[in-house]
XYZ file of C-alpha atoms in Angstrom:
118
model
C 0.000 0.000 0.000
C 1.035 3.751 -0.926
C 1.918 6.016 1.866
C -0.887 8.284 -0.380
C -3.083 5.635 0.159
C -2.400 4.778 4.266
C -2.582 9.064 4.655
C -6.244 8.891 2.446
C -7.684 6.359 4.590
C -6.413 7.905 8.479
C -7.673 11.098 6.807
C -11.008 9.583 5.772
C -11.389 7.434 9.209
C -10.699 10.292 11.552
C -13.081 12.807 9.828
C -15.869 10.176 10.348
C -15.174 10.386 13.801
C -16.883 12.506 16.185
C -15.357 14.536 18.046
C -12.210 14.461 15.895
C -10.343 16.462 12.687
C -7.582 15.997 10.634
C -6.384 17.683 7.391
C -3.351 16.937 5.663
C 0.231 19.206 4.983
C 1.142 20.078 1.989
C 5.106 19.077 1.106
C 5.571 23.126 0.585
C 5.288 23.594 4.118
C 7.665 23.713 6.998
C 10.279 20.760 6.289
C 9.871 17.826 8.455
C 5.983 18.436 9.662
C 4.381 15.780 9.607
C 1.948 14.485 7.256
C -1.473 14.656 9.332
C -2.448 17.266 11.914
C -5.300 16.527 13.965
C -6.668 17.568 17.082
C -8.920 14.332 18.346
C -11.078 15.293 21.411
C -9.293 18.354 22.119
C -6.270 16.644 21.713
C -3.272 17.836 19.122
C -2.064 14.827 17.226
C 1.093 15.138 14.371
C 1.354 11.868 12.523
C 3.647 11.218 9.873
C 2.743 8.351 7.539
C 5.313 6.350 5.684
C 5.404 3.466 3.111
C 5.420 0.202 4.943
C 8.980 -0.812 6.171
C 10.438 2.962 6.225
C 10.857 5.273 9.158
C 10.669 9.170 9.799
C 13.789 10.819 8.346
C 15.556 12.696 10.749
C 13.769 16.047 10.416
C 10.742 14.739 10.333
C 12.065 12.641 13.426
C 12.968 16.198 15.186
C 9.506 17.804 14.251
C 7.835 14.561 16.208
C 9.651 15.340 18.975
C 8.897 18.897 19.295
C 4.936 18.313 19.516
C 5.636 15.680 22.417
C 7.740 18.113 24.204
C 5.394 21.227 23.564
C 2.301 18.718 25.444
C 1.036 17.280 21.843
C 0.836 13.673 20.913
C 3.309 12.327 18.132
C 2.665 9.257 16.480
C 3.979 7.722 13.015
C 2.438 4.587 11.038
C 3.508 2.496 8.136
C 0.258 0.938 7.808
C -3.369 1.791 8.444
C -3.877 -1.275 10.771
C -0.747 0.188 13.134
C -3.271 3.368 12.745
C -6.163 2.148 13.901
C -5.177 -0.135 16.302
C -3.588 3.183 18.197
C -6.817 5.105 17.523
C -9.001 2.850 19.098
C -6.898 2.410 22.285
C -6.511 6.583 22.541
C -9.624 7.763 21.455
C -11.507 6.375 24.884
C -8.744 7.207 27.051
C -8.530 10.791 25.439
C -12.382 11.275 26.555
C -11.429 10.604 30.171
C -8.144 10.635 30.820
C -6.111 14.584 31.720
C -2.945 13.148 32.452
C 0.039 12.015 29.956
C -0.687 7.973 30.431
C -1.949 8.581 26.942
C 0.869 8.868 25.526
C 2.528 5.627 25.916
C -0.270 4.011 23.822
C 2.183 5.178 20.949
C 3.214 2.679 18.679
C 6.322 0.639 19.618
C 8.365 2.124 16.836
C 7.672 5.502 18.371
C 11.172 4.439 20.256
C 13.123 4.260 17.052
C 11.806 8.139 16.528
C 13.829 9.116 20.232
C 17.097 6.359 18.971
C 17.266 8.662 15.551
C 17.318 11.374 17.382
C 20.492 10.694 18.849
Protein backbone atom coordinates (compact mmCIF):
# COMPACT_ATOMS: atom_id res chain seq x y z
CA UNK A 1 0.00 0.00 0.00
CA UNK A 2 1.03 3.75 -0.93
CA UNK A 3 1.92 6.02 1.87
CA UNK A 4 -0.89 8.28 -0.38
CA UNK A 5 -3.08 5.64 0.16
CA UNK A 6 -2.40 4.78 4.27
CA UNK A 7 -2.58 9.06 4.65
CA UNK A 8 -6.24 8.89 2.45
CA UNK A 9 -7.68 6.36 4.59
CA UNK A 10 -6.41 7.91 8.48
CA UNK A 11 -7.67 11.10 6.81
CA UNK A 12 -11.01 9.58 5.77
CA UNK A 13 -11.39 7.43 9.21
CA UNK A 14 -10.70 10.29 11.55
CA UNK A 15 -13.08 12.81 9.83
CA UNK A 16 -15.87 10.18 10.35
CA UNK A 17 -15.17 10.39 13.80
CA UNK A 18 -16.88 12.51 16.18
CA UNK A 19 -15.36 14.54 18.05
CA UNK A 20 -12.21 14.46 15.90
CA UNK A 21 -10.34 16.46 12.69
CA UNK A 22 -7.58 16.00 10.63
CA UNK A 23 -6.38 17.68 7.39
CA UNK A 24 -3.35 16.94 5.66
CA UNK A 25 0.23 19.21 4.98
CA UNK A 26 1.14 20.08 1.99
CA UNK A 27 5.11 19.08 1.11
CA UNK A 28 5.57 23.13 0.58
CA UNK A 29 5.29 23.59 4.12
CA UNK A 30 7.66 23.71 7.00
CA UNK A 31 10.28 20.76 6.29
CA UNK A 32 9.87 17.83 8.45
CA UNK A 33 5.98 18.44 9.66
CA UNK A 34 4.38 15.78 9.61
CA UNK A 35 1.95 14.48 7.26
CA UNK A 36 -1.47 14.66 9.33
CA UNK A 37 -2.45 17.27 11.91
CA UNK A 38 -5.30 16.53 13.97
CA UNK A 39 -6.67 17.57 17.08
CA UNK A 40 -8.92 14.33 18.35
CA UNK A 41 -11.08 15.29 21.41
CA UNK A 42 -9.29 18.35 22.12
CA UNK A 43 -6.27 16.64 21.71
CA UNK A 44 -3.27 17.84 19.12
CA UNK A 45 -2.06 14.83 17.23
CA UNK A 46 1.09 15.14 14.37
CA UNK A 47 1.35 11.87 12.52
CA UNK A 48 3.65 11.22 9.87
CA UNK A 49 2.74 8.35 7.54
CA UNK A 50 5.31 6.35 5.68
CA UNK A 51 5.40 3.47 3.11
CA UNK A 52 5.42 0.20 4.94
CA UNK A 53 8.98 -0.81 6.17
CA UNK A 54 10.44 2.96 6.23
CA UNK A 55 10.86 5.27 9.16
CA UNK A 56 10.67 9.17 9.80
CA UNK A 57 13.79 10.82 8.35
CA UNK A 58 15.56 12.70 10.75
CA UNK A 59 13.77 16.05 10.42
CA UNK A 60 10.74 14.74 10.33
CA UNK A 61 12.07 12.64 13.43
CA UNK A 62 12.97 16.20 15.19
CA UNK A 63 9.51 17.80 14.25
CA UNK A 64 7.84 14.56 16.21
CA UNK A 65 9.65 15.34 18.98
CA UNK A 66 8.90 18.90 19.29
CA UNK A 67 4.94 18.31 19.52
CA UNK A 68 5.64 15.68 22.42
CA UNK A 69 7.74 18.11 24.20
CA UNK A 70 5.39 21.23 23.56
CA UNK A 71 2.30 18.72 25.44
CA UNK A 72 1.04 17.28 21.84
CA UNK A 73 0.84 13.67 20.91
CA UNK A 74 3.31 12.33 18.13
CA UNK A 75 2.66 9.26 16.48
CA UNK A 76 3.98 7.72 13.02
CA UNK A 77 2.44 4.59 11.04
CA UNK A 78 3.51 2.50 8.14
CA UNK A 79 0.26 0.94 7.81
CA UNK A 80 -3.37 1.79 8.44
CA UNK A 81 -3.88 -1.28 10.77
CA UNK A 82 -0.75 0.19 13.13
CA UNK A 83 -3.27 3.37 12.74
CA UNK A 84 -6.16 2.15 13.90
CA UNK A 85 -5.18 -0.14 16.30
CA UNK A 86 -3.59 3.18 18.20
CA UNK A 87 -6.82 5.11 17.52
CA UNK A 88 -9.00 2.85 19.10
CA UNK A 89 -6.90 2.41 22.29
CA UNK A 90 -6.51 6.58 22.54
CA UNK A 91 -9.62 7.76 21.46
CA UNK A 92 -11.51 6.38 24.88
CA UNK A 93 -8.74 7.21 27.05
CA UNK A 94 -8.53 10.79 25.44
CA UNK A 95 -12.38 11.28 26.55
CA UNK A 96 -11.43 10.60 30.17
CA UNK A 97 -8.14 10.64 30.82
CA UNK A 98 -6.11 14.58 31.72
CA UNK A 99 -2.94 13.15 32.45
CA UNK A 100 0.04 12.02 29.96
CA UNK A 101 -0.69 7.97 30.43
CA UNK A 102 -1.95 8.58 26.94
CA UNK A 103 0.87 8.87 25.53
CA UNK A 104 2.53 5.63 25.92
CA UNK A 105 -0.27 4.01 23.82
CA UNK A 106 2.18 5.18 20.95
CA UNK A 107 3.21 2.68 18.68
CA UNK A 108 6.32 0.64 19.62
CA UNK A 109 8.36 2.12 16.84
CA UNK A 110 7.67 5.50 18.37
CA UNK A 111 11.17 4.44 20.26
CA UNK A 112 13.12 4.26 17.05
CA UNK A 113 11.81 8.14 16.53
CA UNK A 114 13.83 9.12 20.23
CA UNK A 115 17.10 6.36 18.97
CA UNK A 116 17.27 8.66 15.55
CA UNK A 117 17.32 11.37 17.38
CA UNK A 118 20.49 10.69 18.85
Amino acid sequence: MSEQTIQSRIMKDINSRKGCHAFKIVSASKAGCPDILACINGHFIGMEIKKPGEIPTPQQAHRLTQIRSSGGVSVWFDSFDSYFDWIERFIPRALFEVDDSFRELAPPTAKIIEELMI
